[in-house]
Amino acid sequence: MAKQMLEVMKSVHGKPKPEADELGFGTYFTDHMFVMDYTEDQGWYCPRIIPYQPITIDPAAKVFHYGQTVFEGLKAYHGSDGEIRLFRPEENLARLNRSNDRLSIPPVDEAQMLAYLKELISVDKEWIPREVGTSLYIRPFIIATETKIGVIPSYAYKFIIILSPVGAYYEEGMDPVGILVEDEYSRASRGGTGEAKTGGNYAASFKAQERATASNKSQVLWLDGIEKKFIEEVGSMNVFFKINGEVHTPMLNGSILPGITRKSVLELLHDWQIPVHERRISIDEIIGAHRSGTLEEVFGTGTAAVISPVGVLQWEEKEYVINNRETGTLASRLYETVTGIQTGELPDPYGWTQTIATKEVVL
Ligand SMILES: *Cc1c(COP(=O)(O)O)cnc(C)c1O
């Protein structure tokens, strides 16, 4: 792919910035966005940073009819040392291309995208909140824009990156959340798109999410699509169980989203010499561990909430309280370590973070 000049068109008037305590998650967006187009003839072309604005798309665009789209989610942090850090962004771009491949979307140049992303963040750096627990959420996504009713992959695409200053993902913050084990609907199944970060997986999950909300639970715990027996993951997080001092998490089997937080937690646990097992875990086994008093902690991992302790599991009308609805020591240690590395409060022995030059990046 030819290296192309990034065009930067700055907005004249910035929007007012929200106060840290009213951020919520994904409500406010910064002054600029990144856009790039693709056609089969031209490849990816015309990369540009422009004022944040609505886009005009033909109603016949394929994304509306066939859901050909992928997305990513990562964060930038403002450290108390003044540095802006990204957490393992090369992993997000590699996963974006894996999702692209699954959805028959052409790949992007990962190194070039990372440079564009850094430039966009640099342009909107004043939007990165500085308070503890806040960050800048980054949402890259690709949509199929060819205007044609016809069930074959699109000929044209748009790649867009938007930025949102955020606080805690859950209203509960780091307090344990309640989870409903879903026994009717399934999220994904082997050979499907469960491994890809694509909108359709979420559209198909809302029905179950509504049931969880009606039972006063914040998320769904998904079981495998075939036997409804083995644990897959939580709504937008991977899931970990601490049983008798050892940690267990479902192995990546083709229908689970391979989380970057999951991968980082596994690397930390190995480093801390805590026994950890990636394997098939049945819901019966977890309920059994709860009954025998060996289920010590349950927590989810994901970019949005980082580490999210689970205080209650609901399964077949029964509620199972975990660790007295308190945040466990392992979940706390992981949270402190991961966020410490992300914000630069702790050293980064793994080389997980990349800093962004706060002056204009020359491409
Ligand atoms: C994004 C996502 C995760 C978490 O992945 P991270 O890379 O850790 O943010 C887990 N499950 C699903 C379904 C997701 O979409």
GROMACS .gro file of C-alpha atoms and ligand atoms in nm:
model
  378
    1MET     CA    1   0.000   0.000   0.000
    2ALA     CA    2   0.141   0.338  -0.096
    3LYS     CA    3   0.222   0.569   0.192
    4GLN     CA    4  -0.019   0.856   0.176
    5MET     CA    5  -0.014   1.205   0.312
    6LEU     CA    6  -0.248   1.250   0.604
    7GLU     CA    7  -0.458   1.559   0.557
    8VAL     CA    8  -0.549   1.742   0.877
    9MET     CA    9  -0.840   1.985   0.880
   10LYS     CA   10  -0.891   2.134   1.225
   11SER     CA   11  -1.220   2.251   1.364
   12VAL     CA   12  -1.244   2.624   1.423
   13HIS     CA   13  -1.443   2.616   1.744
   14GLY     CA   14  -1.392   2.339   1.996
   15LYS     CA   15  -1.694   2.195   2.178
   16PRO     CA   16  -1.721   2.250   2.554
   17LYS     CA   17  -1.558   1.964   2.746
   18PRO     CA   18  -1.761   1.775   3.007
   19GLU     CA   19  -1.662   1.767   3.375
   20ALA     CA   20  -1.493   1.445   3.490
   21ASP     CA   21  -1.788   1.343   3.709
   22GLU     CA   22  -2.040   1.366   3.424
   23LEU     CA   23  -1.841   1.166   3.167
   24GLY     CA   24  -2.016   0.831   3.194
   25PHE     CA   25  -1.916   0.598   2.911
   26GLY     CA   26  -1.935   0.674   2.539
   27THR     CA   27  -2.157   0.981   2.569
   28TYR     CA   28  -1.926   1.262   2.465
   29PHE     CA   29  -1.707   1.279   2.156
   30THR     CA   30  -1.402   1.492   2.082
   31ASP     CA   31  -1.361   1.766   1.820
   32HIS     CA   32  -1.207   1.551   1.546
   33MET     CA   33  -1.235   1.214   1.375
   34PHE     CA   34  -1.022   1.012   1.136
   35VAL     CA   35  -1.168   0.895   0.805
   36MET     CA   36  -1.022   0.690   0.518
   37ASP     CA   37  -1.192   0.531   0.218
   38TYR     CA   38  -1.145   0.214   0.020
   39THR     CA   39  -1.243   0.088  -0.321
   40GLU     CA   40  -1.116  -0.224  -0.489
   41ASP     CA   41  -0.948  -0.010  -0.758
   42GLN     CA   42  -0.777   0.240  -0.529
   43GLY     CA   43  -0.712   0.044  -0.211
   44TRP     CA   44  -0.729   0.251   0.108
   45TYR     CA   45  -0.701   0.618   0.013
   46CYS     CA   46  -0.749   0.974   0.131
   47PRO     CA   47  -0.664   0.941   0.501
   48ARG     CA   48  -0.782   1.255   0.679
   49ILE     CA   49  -0.848   1.406   1.019
   50ILE     CA   50  -1.154   1.629   1.001
   51PRO     CA   51  -1.388   1.803   1.244
   52TYR     CA   52  -1.622   1.552   1.416
   53GLN     CA   53  -1.938   1.545   1.206
   54PRO     CA   54  -2.220   1.324   1.076
   55ILE     CA   55  -2.143   1.121   0.765
   56THR     CA   56  -2.364   1.090   0.460
   57ILE     CA   57  -2.420   0.735   0.340
   58ASP     CA   58  -2.647   0.605   0.069
   59PRO     CA   59  -2.939   0.401   0.208
   60ALA     CA   60  -2.837   0.114  -0.020
   61ALA     CA   61  -2.494   0.088   0.147
   62LYS     CA   62  -2.424  -0.275   0.228
   63VAL     CA   63  -2.356  -0.217   0.596
   64PHE     CA   64  -2.726  -0.142   0.651
   65HIS     CA   65  -2.848  -0.460   0.488
   66TYR     CA   66  -2.584  -0.723   0.555
   67GLY     CA   67  -2.405  -0.594   0.863
   68GLN     CA   68  -2.061  -0.604   0.704
   69THR     CA   69  -1.872  -0.410   0.968
   70VAL     CA   70  -1.599  -0.453   1.232
   71PHE     CA   71  -1.481  -0.243   1.525
   72GLU     CA   72  -1.215  -0.212   1.792
   73GLY     CA   73  -1.196  -0.057   2.137
   74LEU     CA   74  -0.886   0.070   2.318
   75LYS     CA   75  -0.792   0.351   2.550
   76ALA     CA   76  -0.542   0.635   2.586
   77TYR     CA   77  -0.443   0.746   2.937
   78HIS     CA   78  -0.308   1.074   3.064
   79GLY     CA   79  -0.036   0.987   3.317
   80SER     CA   80   0.051   1.204   3.614
   81ASP     CA   81   0.395   1.236   3.450
   82GLY     CA   82   0.228   1.422   3.163
   83GLU     CA   83   0.272   1.138   2.913
   84ILE     CA   84  -0.011   1.003   2.700
   85ARG     CA   85  -0.004   0.623   2.680
   86LEU     CA   86  -0.174   0.362   2.464
   87PHE     CA   87  -0.207   0.006   2.594
   88ARG     CA   88  -0.092  -0.264   2.346
   89PRO     CA   89  -0.245  -0.084   2.044
   90GLU     CA   90  -0.061  -0.312   1.801
   91GLU     CA   91  -0.271  -0.598   1.942
   92ASN     CA   92  -0.593  -0.411   1.861
   93LEU     CA   93  -0.481  -0.344   1.504
   94ALA     CA   94  -0.379  -0.707   1.455
   95ARG     CA   95  -0.721  -0.817   1.588
   96LEU     CA   96  -0.892  -0.563   1.361
   97ASN     CA   97  -0.730  -0.732   1.063
   98ARG     CA   98  -0.834  -1.076   1.190
   99SER     CA   99  -1.192  -0.948   1.221
  100ASN     CA  100  -1.160  -0.795   0.872
  101ASP     CA  101  -1.055  -1.129   0.734
  102ARG     CA  102  -1.355  -1.305   0.890
  103LEU     CA  103  -1.597  -1.041   0.754
  104SER     CA  104  -1.436  -1.034   0.406
  105ILE     CA  105  -1.321  -0.675   0.456
  106PRO     CA  106  -0.979  -0.580   0.309
  107PRO     CA  107  -0.693  -0.549   0.560
  108VAL     CA  108  -0.548  -0.216   0.676
  109ASP     CA  109  -0.179  -0.135   0.713
  110GLU     CA  110  -0.136  -0.179   1.088
  111ALA     CA  111   0.174   0.038   1.132
  112GLN     CA  112   0.026   0.318   0.925
  113MET     CA  113  -0.305   0.304   1.116
  114LEU     CA  114  -0.119   0.327   1.445
  115ALA     CA  115   0.060   0.640   1.319
  116TYR     CA  116  -0.274   0.795   1.211
  117LEU     CA  117  -0.434   0.702   1.541
  118LYS     CA  118  -0.154   0.867   1.735
  119GLU     CA  119  -0.189   1.180   1.522
  120LEU     CA  120  -0.565   1.195   1.588
  121ILE     CA  121  -0.512   1.161   1.964
  122SER     CA  122  -0.242   1.425   1.951
  123VAL     CA  123  -0.483   1.667   1.776
  124ASP     CA  124  -0.749   1.605   2.046
  125LYS     CA  125  -0.511   1.560   2.340
  126GLU     CA  126  -0.684   1.829   2.546
  127TRP     CA  127  -0.984   1.593   2.556
  128ILE     CA  128  -0.804   1.321   2.751
  129PRO     CA  129  -0.937   1.347   3.105
  130ARG     CA  130  -0.681   1.334   3.386
  131GLU     CA  131  -0.879   1.223   3.690
  132VAL     CA  132  -0.819   0.877   3.838
  133GLY     CA  133  -1.032   0.615   3.661
  134THR     CA  134  -1.089   0.826   3.347
  135SER     CA  135  -0.942   0.780   3.000
  136LEU     CA  136  -0.999   0.844   2.632
  137TYR     CA  137  -1.187   0.556   2.471
  138ILE     CA  138  -1.089   0.499   2.108
  139ARG     CA  139  -1.336   0.342   1.869
  140PRO     CA  140  -1.199   0.249   1.524
  141PHE     CA  141  -1.454   0.086   1.293
  142ILE     CA  142  -1.505  -0.009   0.929
  143ILE     CA  143  -1.834  -0.012   0.737
  144ALA     CA  144  -1.925  -0.145   0.393
  145THR     CA  145  -2.039   0.149   0.179
  146GLU     CA  146  -2.100   0.004  -0.166
  147THR     CA  147  -2.451   0.100  -0.279
  148LYS     CA  148  -2.591  -0.227  -0.401
  149ILE     CA  149  -2.850  -0.477  -0.295
  150GLY     CA  150  -2.670  -0.804  -0.352
  151VAL     CA  151  -2.526  -1.060  -0.120
  152ILE     CA  152  -2.156  -1.044  -0.198
  153PRO     CA  153  -1.883  -0.851  -0.012
  154SER     CA  154  -1.878  -0.476  -0.062
  155TYR     CA  155  -1.653  -0.310  -0.316
  156ALA     CA  156  -1.614   0.004  -0.102
  157TYR     CA  157  -1.552   0.076   0.268
  158LYS     CA  158  -1.501   0.357   0.515
  159PHE     CA  159  -1.261   0.333   0.807
  160ILE     CA  160  -1.342   0.581   1.085
  161ILE     CA  161  -1.191   0.648   1.427
  162ILE     CA  162  -1.385   0.842   1.690
  163LEU     CA  163  -1.272   0.931   2.044
  164SER     CA  164  -1.476   0.955   2.362
  165PRO     CA  165  -1.356   1.077   2.704
  166VAL     CA  166  -1.489   0.823   2.956
  167GLY     CA  167  -1.526   0.747   3.326
  168ALA     CA  168  -1.621   0.408   3.472
  169TYR     CA  169  -1.794   0.161   3.237
  170TYR     CA  170  -2.033   0.026   3.500
  171GLU     CA  171  -2.236   0.250   3.726
  172GLU     CA  172  -2.111   0.023   4.005
  173GLY     CA  173  -1.750   0.131   3.927
  174MET     CA  174  -1.517  -0.132   4.077
  175ASP     CA  175  -1.800  -0.270   4.296
  176PRO     CA  176  -1.893  -0.627   4.203
  177VAL     CA  177  -2.160  -0.666   3.935
  178GLY     CA  178  -2.440  -0.920   3.902
  179ILE     CA  179  -2.440  -1.163   3.607
  180LEU     CA  180  -2.722  -1.373   3.463
  181VAL     CA  181  -2.623  -1.709   3.313
  182GLU     CA  182  -2.817  -1.722   2.985
  183ASP     CA  183  -2.972  -2.062   2.918
  184GLU     CA  184  -3.181  -2.002   2.605
  185TYR     CA  185  -3.008  -1.769   2.361
  186SER     CA  186  -2.652  -1.810   2.244
  187ARG     CA  187  -2.403  -1.547   2.133
  188ALA     CA  188  -2.188  -1.742   1.894
  189SER     CA  189  -2.093  -2.087   1.793
  190ARG     CA  190  -1.784  -2.248   1.646
  191GLY     CA  191  -1.737  -2.148   1.284
  192GLY     CA  192  -1.949  -1.834   1.334
  193THR     CA  193  -1.827  -1.481   1.400
  194GLY     CA  194  -1.780  -1.502   1.778
  195GLU     CA  195  -1.405  -1.452   1.745
  196ALA     CA  196  -1.447  -1.133   1.543
  197LYS     CA  197  -1.536  -0.792   1.686
  198THR     CA  198  -1.838  -0.725   1.471
  199GLY     CA  199  -2.167  -0.546   1.532
  200GLY     CA  200  -2.389  -0.845   1.456
  201ASN     CA  201  -2.261  -1.036   1.759
  202TYR     CA  202  -2.393  -0.756   1.976
  203ALA     CA  203  -2.722  -0.715   1.789
  204ALA     CA  204  -2.785  -1.085   1.852
  205SER     CA  205  -2.706  -1.045   2.222
  206PHE     CA  206  -2.948  -0.766   2.313
  207LYS     CA  207  -3.243  -0.997   2.372
  208ALA     CA  208  -3.050  -1.178   2.645
  209GLN     CA  209  -2.911  -0.850   2.777
  210GLU     CA  210  -3.269  -0.726   2.824
  211ARG     CA  211  -3.346  -1.032   3.033
  212ALA     CA  212  -3.038  -0.971   3.245
  213THR     CA  213  -3.141  -0.610   3.300
  214ALA     CA  214  -3.493  -0.724   3.396
  215SER     CA  215  -3.337  -0.952   3.661
  216ASN     CA  216  -3.132  -0.661   3.789
  217LYS     CA  217  -2.807  -0.801   3.654
  218SER     CA  218  -2.563  -0.593   3.452
  219GLN     CA  219  -2.449  -0.857   3.205
  220VAL     CA  220  -2.505  -1.200   3.058
  221LEU     CA  221  -2.276  -1.499   3.102
  222TRP     CA  222  -2.286  -1.693   2.775
  223LEU     CA  223  -2.271  -2.068   2.752
  224ASP     CA  224  -2.157  -2.254   2.442
  225GLY     CA  225  -2.405  -2.255   2.156
  226ILE     CA  226  -2.422  -2.630   2.111
  227GLU     CA  227  -2.459  -2.798   2.450
  228LYS     CA  228  -2.539  -2.490   2.666
  229LYS     CA  229  -2.300  -2.637   2.913
  230PHE     CA  230  -1.958  -2.477   2.881
  231ILE     CA  231  -1.881  -2.120   2.981
  232GLU     CA  232  -1.779  -1.883   2.702
  233GLU     CA  233  -1.764  -1.521   2.817
  234VAL     CA  234  -1.957  -1.228   2.963
  235GLY     CA  235  -2.132  -0.962   2.746
  236SER     CA  236  -1.827  -0.755   2.659
  237MET     CA  237  -1.569  -0.924   2.879
  238ASN     CA  238  -1.376  -1.249   2.910
  239VAL     CA  239  -1.429  -1.431   3.238
  240PHE     CA  240  -1.200  -1.579   3.505
  241PHE     CA  241  -1.272  -1.804   3.805
  242LYS     CA  242  -1.049  -1.848   4.109
  243ILE     CA  243  -1.109  -2.189   4.261
  244ASN     CA  244  -0.902  -2.318   4.550
  245GLY     CA  245  -0.617  -2.075   4.482
  246GLU     CA  246  -0.593  -2.156   4.110
  247VAL     CA  247  -0.727  -1.955   3.820
  248HIS     CA  248  -0.939  -2.097   3.537
  249THR     CA  249  -1.062  -1.929   3.220
  250PRO     CA  250  -1.233  -2.071   2.911
  251MET     CA  251  -0.982  -2.157   2.639
  252LEU     CA  252  -1.011  -1.973   2.308
  253ASN     CA  253  -1.221  -2.211   2.101
  254GLY     CA  254  -1.321  -2.009   1.797
  255SER     CA  255  -1.641  -1.861   1.939
  256ILE     CA  256  -1.488  -1.652   2.220
  257LEU     CA  257  -1.353  -1.302   2.160
  258PRO     CA  258  -0.976  -1.309   2.223
  259GLY     CA  259  -0.949  -1.017   2.465
  260ILE     CA  260  -0.628  -0.820   2.501
  261THR     CA  261  -0.703  -0.765   2.870
  262ARG     CA  262  -0.750  -1.144   2.899
  263LYS     CA  263  -0.413  -1.202   2.737
  264SER     CA  264  -0.246  -0.946   2.966
  265VAL     CA  265  -0.404  -1.099   3.279
  266LEU     CA  266  -0.283  -1.445   3.175
  267GLU     CA  267   0.069  -1.308   3.127
  268LEU     CA  268   0.060  -1.143   3.471
  269LEU     CA  269  -0.068  -1.459   3.642
  270HIS     CA  270   0.209  -1.665   3.482
  271ASP     CA  271   0.462  -1.407   3.595
  272TRP     CA  272   0.321  -1.414   3.951
  273GLN     CA  273   0.341  -1.794   3.945
  274ILE     CA  274  -0.027  -1.834   4.018
  275PRO     CA  275  -0.144  -2.160   3.858
  276VAL     CA  276  -0.372  -2.078   3.565
  277HIS     CA  277  -0.566  -2.310   3.336
  278GLU     CA  278  -0.715  -2.230   2.995
  279ARG     CA  279  -0.964  -2.506   2.939
  280ARG     CA  280  -1.329  -2.601   2.895
  281ILE     CA  281  -1.524  -2.510   3.210
  282SER     CA  282  -1.881  -2.623   3.258
  283ILE     CA  283  -2.139  -2.419   3.447
  284ASP     CA  284  -2.210  -2.729   3.660
  285GLU     CA  285  -1.850  -2.730   3.774
  286ILE     CA  286  -1.870  -2.364   3.879
  287ILE     CA  287  -2.195  -2.419   4.069
  288GLY     CA  288  -2.034  -2.727   4.230
  289ALA     CA  289  -1.732  -2.521   4.336
  290HIS     CA  290  -1.968  -2.263   4.485
  291ARG     CA  291  -2.155  -2.533   4.679
  292SER     CA  292  -1.833  -2.677   4.818
  293GLY     CA  293  -1.706  -2.332   4.914
  294THR     CA  294  -1.402  -2.334   4.684
  295LEU     CA  295  -1.521  -2.069   4.436
  296GLU     CA  296  -1.321  -1.776   4.571
  297GLU     CA  297  -1.348  -1.511   4.300
  298VAL     CA  298  -1.510  -1.444   3.964
  299PHE     CA  299  -1.415  -1.148   3.749
  300GLY     CA  300  -1.446  -1.022   3.393
  301THR     CA  301  -1.171  -0.861   3.187
  302GLY     CA  302  -1.208  -0.608   2.906
  303THR     CA  303  -1.079  -0.271   2.793
  304ALA     CA  304  -1.389  -0.080   2.903
  305ALA     CA  305  -1.401  -0.193   3.268
  306VAL     CA  306  -1.045  -0.341   3.283
  307ILE     CA  307  -1.120  -0.584   3.570
  308SER     CA  308  -1.479  -0.623   3.683
  309PRO     CA  309  -1.548  -0.840   3.989
  310VAL     CA  310  -1.866  -1.047   3.985
  311GLY     CA  311  -2.063  -1.046   4.312
  312VAL     CA  312  -2.362  -1.258   4.211
  313LEU     CA  313  -2.424  -1.527   3.949
  314GLN     CA  314  -2.784  -1.611   3.868
  315TRP     CA  315  -2.841  -1.954   3.713
  316GLU     CA  316  -3.175  -2.129   3.674
  317GLU     CA  317  -3.359  -1.890   3.907
  318LYS     CA  318  -3.102  -1.928   4.187
  319GLU     CA  319  -2.857  -1.664   4.300
  320TYR     CA  320  -2.504  -1.757   4.400
  321VAL     CA  321  -2.324  -1.488   4.598
  322ILE     CA  322  -1.950  -1.476   4.540
  323ASN     CA  323  -1.693  -1.360   4.793
  324ASN     CA  324  -1.962  -1.193   5.001
  325ARG     CA  325  -2.022  -0.946   4.713
  326GLU     CA  326  -1.680  -0.799   4.779
  327THR     CA  327  -1.395  -0.736   4.539
  328GLY     CA  328  -1.146  -1.020   4.577
  329THR     CA  329  -0.777  -0.973   4.647
  330LEU     CA  330  -0.671  -1.116   4.311
  331ALA     CA  331  -0.913  -0.894   4.115
  332SER     CA  332  -0.782  -0.592   4.308
  333ARG     CA  333  -0.420  -0.683   4.249
  334LEU     CA  334  -0.482  -0.731   3.878
  335TYR     CA  335  -0.676  -0.406   3.853
  336GLU     CA  336  -0.406  -0.209   4.034
  337THR     CA  337  -0.132  -0.364   3.821
  338VAL     CA  338  -0.300  -0.329   3.481
  339THR     CA  339  -0.425   0.027   3.541
  340GLY     CA  340  -0.091   0.117   3.703
  341ILE     CA  341   0.093   0.013   3.387
  342GLN     CA  342  -0.167   0.180   3.164
  343THR     CA  343  -0.136   0.516   3.340
  344GLY     CA  344   0.240   0.501   3.400
  345GLU     CA  345   0.198   0.492   3.782
  346LEU     CA  346   0.380   0.157   3.773
  347PRO     CA  347   0.679   0.057   3.560
  348ASP     CA  348   0.601  -0.134   3.239
  349PRO     CA  349   0.837  -0.433   3.240
  350TYR     CA  350   0.645  -0.598   2.956
  351GLY     CA  351   0.665  -0.311   2.707
  352TRP     CA  352   0.286  -0.294   2.686
  353THR     CA  353   0.249   0.082   2.660
  354GLN     CA  354   0.339   0.324   2.384
  355THR     CA  355   0.362   0.695   2.448
  356ILE     CA  356   0.231   0.957   2.209
  357ALA     CA  357   0.444   1.257   2.130
  358THR     CA  358   0.241   1.555   2.247
  359LYS     CA  359   0.379   1.778   1.976
  360GLU     CA  360   0.252   1.726   1.621
  361VAL     CA  361   0.361   1.388   1.486
  362VAL     CA  362   0.542   1.410   1.152
  363LEU     CA  363   0.430   1.130   0.923
  364LIG     C1  364  -1.395  -0.645   2.312
  364LIG     C2  365  -1.455  -0.765   2.375
  364LIG     C3  366  -1.395  -0.829   2.486
  364LIG     C4  367  -1.274  -0.776   2.558
  364LIG     O1  368  -1.160  -0.759   2.479
  364LIG     P1  369  -1.046  -0.658   2.524
  364LIG     O2  370  -0.947  -0.664   2.414
  364LIG     O3  371  -0.991  -0.708   2.653
  364LIG     O4  372  -1.109  -0.525   2.539
  364LIG     C5  373  -1.454  -0.946   2.533
  364LIG     N1  374  -1.566  -0.996   2.477
  364LIG     C6  375  -1.627  -0.936   2.373
  364LIG     C7  376  -1.750  -0.996   2.316
  364LIG     C8  377  -1.574  -0.818   2.318
  364LIG     O5  378  -1.637  -0.759   2.215
   0.00000   0.00000   0.00000
